Structures are given as C-alpha cells and as structure tokens.
GROMACS .gro file of C-alpha atoms in nm:
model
  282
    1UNK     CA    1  -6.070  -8.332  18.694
    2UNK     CA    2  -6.020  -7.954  18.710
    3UNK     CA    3  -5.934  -7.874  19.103
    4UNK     CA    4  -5.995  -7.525  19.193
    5UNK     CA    5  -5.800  -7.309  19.446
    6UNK     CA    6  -6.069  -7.137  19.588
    7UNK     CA    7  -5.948  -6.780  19.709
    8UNK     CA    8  -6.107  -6.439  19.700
    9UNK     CA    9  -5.935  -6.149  19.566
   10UNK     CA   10  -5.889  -5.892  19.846
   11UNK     CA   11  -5.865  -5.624  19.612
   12UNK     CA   12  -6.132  -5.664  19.393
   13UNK     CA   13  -6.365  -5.767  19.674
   14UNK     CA   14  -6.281  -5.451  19.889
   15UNK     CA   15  -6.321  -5.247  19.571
   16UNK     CA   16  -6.706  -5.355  19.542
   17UNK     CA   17  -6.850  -5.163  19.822
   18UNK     CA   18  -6.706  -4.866  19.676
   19UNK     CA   19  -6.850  -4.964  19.349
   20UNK     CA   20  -7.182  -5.018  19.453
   21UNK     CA   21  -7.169  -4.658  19.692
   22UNK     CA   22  -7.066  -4.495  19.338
   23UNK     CA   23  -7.338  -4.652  19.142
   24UNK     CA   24  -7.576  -4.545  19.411
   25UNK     CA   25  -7.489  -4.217  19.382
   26UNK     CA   26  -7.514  -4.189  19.028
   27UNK     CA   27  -7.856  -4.367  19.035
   28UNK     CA   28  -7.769  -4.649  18.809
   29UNK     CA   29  -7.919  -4.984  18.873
   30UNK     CA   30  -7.736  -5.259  18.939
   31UNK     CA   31  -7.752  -5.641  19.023
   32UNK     CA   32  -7.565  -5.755  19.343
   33UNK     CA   33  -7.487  -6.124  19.286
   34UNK     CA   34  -7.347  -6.330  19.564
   35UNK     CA   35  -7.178  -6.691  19.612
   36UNK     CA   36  -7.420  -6.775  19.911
   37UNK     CA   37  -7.277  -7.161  19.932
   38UNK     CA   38  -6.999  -7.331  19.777
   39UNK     CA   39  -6.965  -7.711  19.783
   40UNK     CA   40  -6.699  -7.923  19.628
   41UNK     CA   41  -6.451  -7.734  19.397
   42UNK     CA   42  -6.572  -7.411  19.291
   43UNK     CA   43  -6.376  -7.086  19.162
   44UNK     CA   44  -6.498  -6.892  19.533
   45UNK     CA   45  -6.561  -6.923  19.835
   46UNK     CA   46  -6.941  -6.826  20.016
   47UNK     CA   47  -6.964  -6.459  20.059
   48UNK     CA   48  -6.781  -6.362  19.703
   49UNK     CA   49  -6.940  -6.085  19.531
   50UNK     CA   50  -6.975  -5.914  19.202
   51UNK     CA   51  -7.144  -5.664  19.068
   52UNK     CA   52  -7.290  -5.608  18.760
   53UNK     CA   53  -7.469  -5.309  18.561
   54UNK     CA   54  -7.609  -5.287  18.188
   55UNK     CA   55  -7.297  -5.246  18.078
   56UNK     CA   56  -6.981  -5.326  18.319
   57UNK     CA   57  -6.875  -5.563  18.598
   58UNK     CA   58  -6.677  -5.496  18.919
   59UNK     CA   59  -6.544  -5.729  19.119
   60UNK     CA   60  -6.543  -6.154  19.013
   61UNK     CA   61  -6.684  -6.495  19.082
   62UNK     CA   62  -6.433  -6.657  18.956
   63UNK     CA   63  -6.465  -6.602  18.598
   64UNK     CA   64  -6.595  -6.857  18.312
   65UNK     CA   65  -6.923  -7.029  18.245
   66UNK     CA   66  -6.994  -6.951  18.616
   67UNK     CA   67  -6.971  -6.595  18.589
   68UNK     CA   68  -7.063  -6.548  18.219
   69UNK     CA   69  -7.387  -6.698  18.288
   70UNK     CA   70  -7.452  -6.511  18.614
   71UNK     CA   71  -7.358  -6.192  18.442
   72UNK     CA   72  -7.646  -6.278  18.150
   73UNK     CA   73  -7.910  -6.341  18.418
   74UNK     CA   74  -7.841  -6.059  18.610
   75UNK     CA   75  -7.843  -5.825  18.299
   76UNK     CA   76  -8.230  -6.012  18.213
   77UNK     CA   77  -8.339  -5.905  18.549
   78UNK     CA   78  -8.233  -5.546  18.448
   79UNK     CA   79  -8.379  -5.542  18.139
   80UNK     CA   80  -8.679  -5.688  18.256
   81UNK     CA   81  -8.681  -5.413  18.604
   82UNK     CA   82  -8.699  -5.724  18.839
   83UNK     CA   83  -8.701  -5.589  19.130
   84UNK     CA   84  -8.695  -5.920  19.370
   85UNK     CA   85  -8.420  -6.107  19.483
   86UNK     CA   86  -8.350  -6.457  19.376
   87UNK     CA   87  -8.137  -6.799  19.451
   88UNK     CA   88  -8.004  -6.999  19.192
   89UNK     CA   89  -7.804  -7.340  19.255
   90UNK     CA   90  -7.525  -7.430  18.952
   91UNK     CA   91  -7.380  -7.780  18.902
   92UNK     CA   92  -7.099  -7.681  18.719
   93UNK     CA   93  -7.075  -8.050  18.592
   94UNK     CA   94  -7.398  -8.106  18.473
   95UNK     CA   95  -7.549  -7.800  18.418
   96UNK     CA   96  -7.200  -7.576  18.254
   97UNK     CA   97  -7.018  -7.820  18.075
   98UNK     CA   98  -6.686  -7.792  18.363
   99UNK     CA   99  -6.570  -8.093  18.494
  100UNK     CA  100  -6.492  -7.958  18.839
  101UNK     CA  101  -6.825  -8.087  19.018
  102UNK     CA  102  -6.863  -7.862  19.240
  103UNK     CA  103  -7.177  -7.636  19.295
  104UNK     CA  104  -7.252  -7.323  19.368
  105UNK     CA  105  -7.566  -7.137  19.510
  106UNK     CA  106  -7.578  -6.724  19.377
  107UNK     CA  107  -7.806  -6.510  19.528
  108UNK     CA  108  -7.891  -6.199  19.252
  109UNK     CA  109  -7.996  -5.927  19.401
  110UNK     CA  110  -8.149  -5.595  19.206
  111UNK     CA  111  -8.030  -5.235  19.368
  112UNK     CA  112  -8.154  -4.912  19.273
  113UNK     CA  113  -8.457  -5.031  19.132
  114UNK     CA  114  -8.780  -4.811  19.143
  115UNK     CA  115  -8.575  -4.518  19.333
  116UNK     CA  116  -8.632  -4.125  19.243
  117UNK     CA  117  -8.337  -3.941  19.293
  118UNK     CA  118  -8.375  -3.607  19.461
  119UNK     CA  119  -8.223  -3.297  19.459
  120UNK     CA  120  -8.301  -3.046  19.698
  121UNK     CA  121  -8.131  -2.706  19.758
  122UNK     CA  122  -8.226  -2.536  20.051
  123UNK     CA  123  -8.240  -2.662  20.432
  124UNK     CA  124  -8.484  -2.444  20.564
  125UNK     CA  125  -8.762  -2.483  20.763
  126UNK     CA  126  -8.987  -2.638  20.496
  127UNK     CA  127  -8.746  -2.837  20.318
  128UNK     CA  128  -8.649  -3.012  20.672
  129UNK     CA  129  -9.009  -3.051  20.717
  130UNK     CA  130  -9.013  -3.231  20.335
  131UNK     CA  131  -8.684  -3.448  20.393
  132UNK     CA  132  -8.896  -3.651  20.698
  133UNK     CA  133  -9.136  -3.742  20.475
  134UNK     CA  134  -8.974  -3.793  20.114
  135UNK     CA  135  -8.717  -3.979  20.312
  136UNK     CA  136  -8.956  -4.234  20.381
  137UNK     CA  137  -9.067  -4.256  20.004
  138UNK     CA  138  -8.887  -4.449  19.707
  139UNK     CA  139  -8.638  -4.127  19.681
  140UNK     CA  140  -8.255  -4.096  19.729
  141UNK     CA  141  -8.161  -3.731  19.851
  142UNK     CA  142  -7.922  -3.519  19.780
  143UNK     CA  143  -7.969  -3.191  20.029
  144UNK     CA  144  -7.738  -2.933  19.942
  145UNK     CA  145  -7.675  -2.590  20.136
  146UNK     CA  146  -7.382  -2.323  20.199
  147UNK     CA  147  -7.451  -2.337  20.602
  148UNK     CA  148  -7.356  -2.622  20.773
  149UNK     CA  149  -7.523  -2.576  21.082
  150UNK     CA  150  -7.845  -2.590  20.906
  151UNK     CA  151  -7.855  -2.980  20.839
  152UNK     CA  152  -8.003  -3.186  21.131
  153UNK     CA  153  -7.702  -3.360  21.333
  154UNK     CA  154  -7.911  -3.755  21.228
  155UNK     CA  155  -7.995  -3.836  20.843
  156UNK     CA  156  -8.152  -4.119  20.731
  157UNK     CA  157  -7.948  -4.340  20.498
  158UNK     CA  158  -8.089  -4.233  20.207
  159UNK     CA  159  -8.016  -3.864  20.240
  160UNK     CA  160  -7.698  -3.710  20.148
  161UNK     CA  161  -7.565  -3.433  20.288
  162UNK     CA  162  -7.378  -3.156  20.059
  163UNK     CA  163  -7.249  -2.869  20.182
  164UNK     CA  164  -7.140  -2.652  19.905
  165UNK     CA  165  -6.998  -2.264  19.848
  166UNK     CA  166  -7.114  -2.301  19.479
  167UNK     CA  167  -7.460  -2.464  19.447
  168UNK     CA  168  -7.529  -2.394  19.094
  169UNK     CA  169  -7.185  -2.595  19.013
  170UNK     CA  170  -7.352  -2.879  19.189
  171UNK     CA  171  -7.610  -2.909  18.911
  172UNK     CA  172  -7.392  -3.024  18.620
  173UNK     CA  173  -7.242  -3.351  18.880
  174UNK     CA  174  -7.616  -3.470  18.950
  175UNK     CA  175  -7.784  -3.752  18.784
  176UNK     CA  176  -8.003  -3.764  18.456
  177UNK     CA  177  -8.381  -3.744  18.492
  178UNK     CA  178  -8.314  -3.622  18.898
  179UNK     CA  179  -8.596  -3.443  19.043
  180UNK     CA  180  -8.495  -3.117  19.144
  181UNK     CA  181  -8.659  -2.858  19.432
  182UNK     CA  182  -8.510  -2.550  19.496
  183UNK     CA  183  -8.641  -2.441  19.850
  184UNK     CA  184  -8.304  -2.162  19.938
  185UNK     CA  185  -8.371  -1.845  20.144
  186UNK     CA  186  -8.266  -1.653  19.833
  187UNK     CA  187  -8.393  -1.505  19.553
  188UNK     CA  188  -8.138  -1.464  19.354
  189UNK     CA  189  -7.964  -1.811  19.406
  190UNK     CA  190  -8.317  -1.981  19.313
  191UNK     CA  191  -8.309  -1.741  18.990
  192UNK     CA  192  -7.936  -1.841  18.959
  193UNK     CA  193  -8.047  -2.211  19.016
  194UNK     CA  194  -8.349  -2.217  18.818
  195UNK     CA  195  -8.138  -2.108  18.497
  196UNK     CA  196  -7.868  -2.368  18.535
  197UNK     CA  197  -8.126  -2.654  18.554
  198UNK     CA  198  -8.316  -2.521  18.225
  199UNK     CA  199  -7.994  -2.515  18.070
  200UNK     CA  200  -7.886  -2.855  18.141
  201UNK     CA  201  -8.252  -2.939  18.035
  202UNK     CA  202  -8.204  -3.272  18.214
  203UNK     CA  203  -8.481  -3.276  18.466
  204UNK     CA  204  -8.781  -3.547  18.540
  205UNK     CA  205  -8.941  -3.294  18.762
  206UNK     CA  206  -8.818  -2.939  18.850
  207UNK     CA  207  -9.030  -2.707  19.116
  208UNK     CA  208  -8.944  -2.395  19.302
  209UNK     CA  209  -9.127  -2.302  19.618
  210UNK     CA  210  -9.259  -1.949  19.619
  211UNK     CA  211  -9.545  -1.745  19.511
  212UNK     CA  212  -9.726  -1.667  19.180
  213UNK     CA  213  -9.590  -1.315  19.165
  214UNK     CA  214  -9.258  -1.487  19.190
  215UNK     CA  215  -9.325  -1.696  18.900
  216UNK     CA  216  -9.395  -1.422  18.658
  217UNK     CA  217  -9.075  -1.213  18.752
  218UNK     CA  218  -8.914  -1.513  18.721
  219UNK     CA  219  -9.061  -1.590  18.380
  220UNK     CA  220  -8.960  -1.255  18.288
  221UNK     CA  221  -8.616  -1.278  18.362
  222UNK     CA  222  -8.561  -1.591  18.197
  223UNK     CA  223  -8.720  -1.513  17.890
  224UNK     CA  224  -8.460  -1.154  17.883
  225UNK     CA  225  -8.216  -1.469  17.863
  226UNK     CA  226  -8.292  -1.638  17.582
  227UNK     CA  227  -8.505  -1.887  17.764
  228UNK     CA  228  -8.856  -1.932  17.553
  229UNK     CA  229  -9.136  -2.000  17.706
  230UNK     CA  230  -9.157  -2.394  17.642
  231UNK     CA  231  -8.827  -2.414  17.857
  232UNK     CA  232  -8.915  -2.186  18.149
  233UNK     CA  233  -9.296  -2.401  18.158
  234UNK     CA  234  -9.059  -2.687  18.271
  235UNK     CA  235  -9.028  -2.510  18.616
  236UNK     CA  236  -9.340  -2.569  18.851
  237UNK     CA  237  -9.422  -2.277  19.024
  238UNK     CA  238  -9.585  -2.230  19.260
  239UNK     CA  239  -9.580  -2.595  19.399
  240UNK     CA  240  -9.767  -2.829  19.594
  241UNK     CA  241 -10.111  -2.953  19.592
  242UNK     CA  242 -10.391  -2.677  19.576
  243UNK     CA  243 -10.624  -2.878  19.781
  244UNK     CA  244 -10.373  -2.902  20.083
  245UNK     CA  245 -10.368  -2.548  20.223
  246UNK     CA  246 -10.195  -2.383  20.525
  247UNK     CA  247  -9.851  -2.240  20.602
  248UNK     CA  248  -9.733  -2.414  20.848
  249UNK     CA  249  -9.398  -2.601  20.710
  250UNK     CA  250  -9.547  -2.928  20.761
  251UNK     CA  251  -9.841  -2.877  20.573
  252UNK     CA  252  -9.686  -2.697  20.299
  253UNK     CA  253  -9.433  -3.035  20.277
  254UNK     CA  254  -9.758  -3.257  20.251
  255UNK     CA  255  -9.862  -3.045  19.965
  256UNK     CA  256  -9.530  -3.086  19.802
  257UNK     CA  257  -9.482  -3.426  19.901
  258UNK     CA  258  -9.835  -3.489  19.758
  259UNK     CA  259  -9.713  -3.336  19.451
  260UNK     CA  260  -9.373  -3.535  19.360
  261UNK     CA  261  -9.612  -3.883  19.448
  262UNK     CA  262  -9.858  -3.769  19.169
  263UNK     CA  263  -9.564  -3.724  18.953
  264UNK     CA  264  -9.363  -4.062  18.966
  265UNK     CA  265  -9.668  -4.245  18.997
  266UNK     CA  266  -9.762  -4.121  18.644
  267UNK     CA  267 -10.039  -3.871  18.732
  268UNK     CA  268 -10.116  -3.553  18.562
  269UNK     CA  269  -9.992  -3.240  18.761
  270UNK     CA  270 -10.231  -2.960  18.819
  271UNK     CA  271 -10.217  -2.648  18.641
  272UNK     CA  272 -10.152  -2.389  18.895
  273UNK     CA  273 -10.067  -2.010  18.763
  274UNK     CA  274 -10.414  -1.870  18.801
  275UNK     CA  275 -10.459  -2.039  19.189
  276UNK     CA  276 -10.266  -1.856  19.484
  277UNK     CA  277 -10.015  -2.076  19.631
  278UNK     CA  278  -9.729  -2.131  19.903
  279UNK     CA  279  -9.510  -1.826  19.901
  280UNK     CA  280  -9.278  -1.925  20.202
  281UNK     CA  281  -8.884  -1.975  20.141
  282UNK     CA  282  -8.770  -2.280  20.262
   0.00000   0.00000   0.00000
C-alpha cells in the first residue's frame, strides 16, 4: 500500500495568495480549490490550496489522479460560469484507482465570477460620490489620480487606489473589456485620455462626464486625428441617465450609476447628443 508523507509546500502555498491577488487584478476568473478534510493517507494535509485558471495552475494538492481530476472539474465550472461553491469527497481507492485509501474532501470555489472591472480617472467630487455606490455593485475599481490627498483615507476592498504622474500610461496595464470613466478636473487630460482608450480600442463601456458642447469639440479633435467617426461613437458623452436630473454630485452618480447597471445587465443605452446633460467635472 502506497503511504503518503503528507506535507505542504511552504513555498508554493505562500505563493498562492499572491497568485490569486494577481489574477484579481487582472480580472481573470479563477477556481479556488481547497483540501477541507483529509483522512487516512492522502498527498495533503486540510487547508492545502491550489489554484486553477483556464489555462494554468499555481500552487498543488499533491499532484496525480487527485489533482488531475480536481483541476478538470474546476476548469467545467469555468467553462460552464458556475458561480457557487461546492464540496466534493474522493476515495482515492475506490473512486481513482490509488491504493493509498485515504480520502479527501475539496471544496472548489469560483472567484471573479460575474465582476465588472472599473476604471475610473478622476477623484473629484462626483466620482467619490460614484465610488460609494459602484462599490457596492458587482464592480472591481481601479481609481486613479495625480493628487494623493484627494482619495478618502477608508476604501472598500474592492477599490484600488492608484496614484499616478502619468495617467494615460495607466491605460495600456488595465484589463480587456474594463469599463472605463474619465471624471478628471481637466480638459485636456480627458482629451489626452479619451484618445489613448480609442486607440487601444479595448473597452466594454467607455463614458466621459461633461457637457454636449464638450462632446462635439471633442469629436472634432479626434476626428483632426485620424479617429473616424465609428471610433470616437464608442465614447458616451454626455453620461448618465436623462431621466435622473440635478447637479448635485450624488444625483449626477445615480444617473451614472444607473447608466453602467443598464449596460452590464444587457440593456440598450440611450441615445443622448440631442438631450442636455451633466456638464460638471468630477
């Protein structure tokens, strides 16, 4: 009979917290599988971790059948975007062929699923009034700004902080298919902004706050750029929803709130050039 020493490797099982703060950041989804019991002679001990993605593992179980078949069910519950954690007991006698006996209970648990990631440049007045409320939403947030002292002293755990001298050079580090707001206190930054995230031409959502005169100067310039009009119509401006009125930052963060809902949930987004909207800088 095969006798396992059962051991964790420190290394390896340090190195997945990193791992999974990485994939986080990049927005990739990932399964979180866990020995929750061992019993008997098994390659790991309770609390042993892995991680695994569409593609790659981190971190180990212990290796064969075990982990081979743990790695295939955790890759069906990505494919299939399960998004509820389940147990599963092994006999690795009778159920994998091994003739250990031991058993093993693995707890697989999906992370990242069904989150938005969200870019927002600008920590004004109406983008700090947006972060309390997309912060409670399916979104991960990336808040970037040159001053420091703007950003409240408490973020949730979902919010990321990123003070940067070079916000446009942020762009190119974000995730695929990130929404993107752009919400600075100036104009030529948000012009400077709005070209870099046409170019990459990566966006699920793009909106700049500001005012329909702002949208056609901004139209203009891009289009002096090279940038036809297809491209610059991926920009929504002005934002939020029409029927939500006022200036007050709050309200105005409703109406944009309102409007990035509408969007992930699959609705159509208003067409808004000919209605007067928002023109406040965040």
């Amino acid at each position: 009979m095969t006798q396992y020493k059962k051991h964790q490797n420190p290394v390896s099982q340090a190195s997945w917290i990193q791992h999974l703060a990485y994939l986080e950041l990049q927005g990739e989804e990932c399964v979180l599988v866990t020995v929750l019991e061992d019993k008997g002679s098994v390659p790991r001990d309770a609390g042993t971790k892995m991680i695994v993605t569409r593609n790659d593992l981190f971190a180990t179980i212990g290796g064969g059948h075990l982990e081979h078949l743990a790695t295939q069910m955790a890759r069906e519950i990505l494919l299939k975007d399960e998004n509820k954690t389940h147990v599963e007991r092994f006999n690795l006698g009778a159920r994998l062929g091994q003739c250990c006996g031991g058993m093993a209970t693995l707890s697989f648990e999906p992370i990242g699923f069904n989150q938005h990631h969200l870019v927002l440049f600008g920590a004004g007045h109406v983008a700090k009034a947006l972060v309390n409320i997309v912060q409670t939403l399916p979104f991960k947030i990336t808040w970037i700004d040159e001053r420091e002292a703007e950003f409240p002293d408490q973020l949730a755990p979902n919010v990321r902080k990123l003070v940067s001298d070079d916000p446009v050079g942020e762009i190119k580090h974000m995730p695929a298919n990130s929404y993107y707001l752009v919400m600075t206190h100036n104009h030529q930054l948000d012009f400077n902004l709005a070209r870099e995230i046409l170019t990459q031409d990566n966006a699920c959502y793009f909106g700049m706050i500001g005012s329909l005169t702002k949208r056609k100067k901004f139209d203009l310039r891009l289009s002096h750029r090279g940038f036809s009009l297809e491209i610059a119509e991926k920009m929504v401006c002005p934002i939020g929803i029409s029927m939500v009125k006022g200036k007050h930052p709050a309200e105005i963060a409703v109406s944009v709130a309102g409007e990035l809902i509408a969007h992930y949930q699959g609705q159509q987004l208003e067409q808004k050039r000919p209605i007067k909207q928002h023109g406040l800088a965040g």
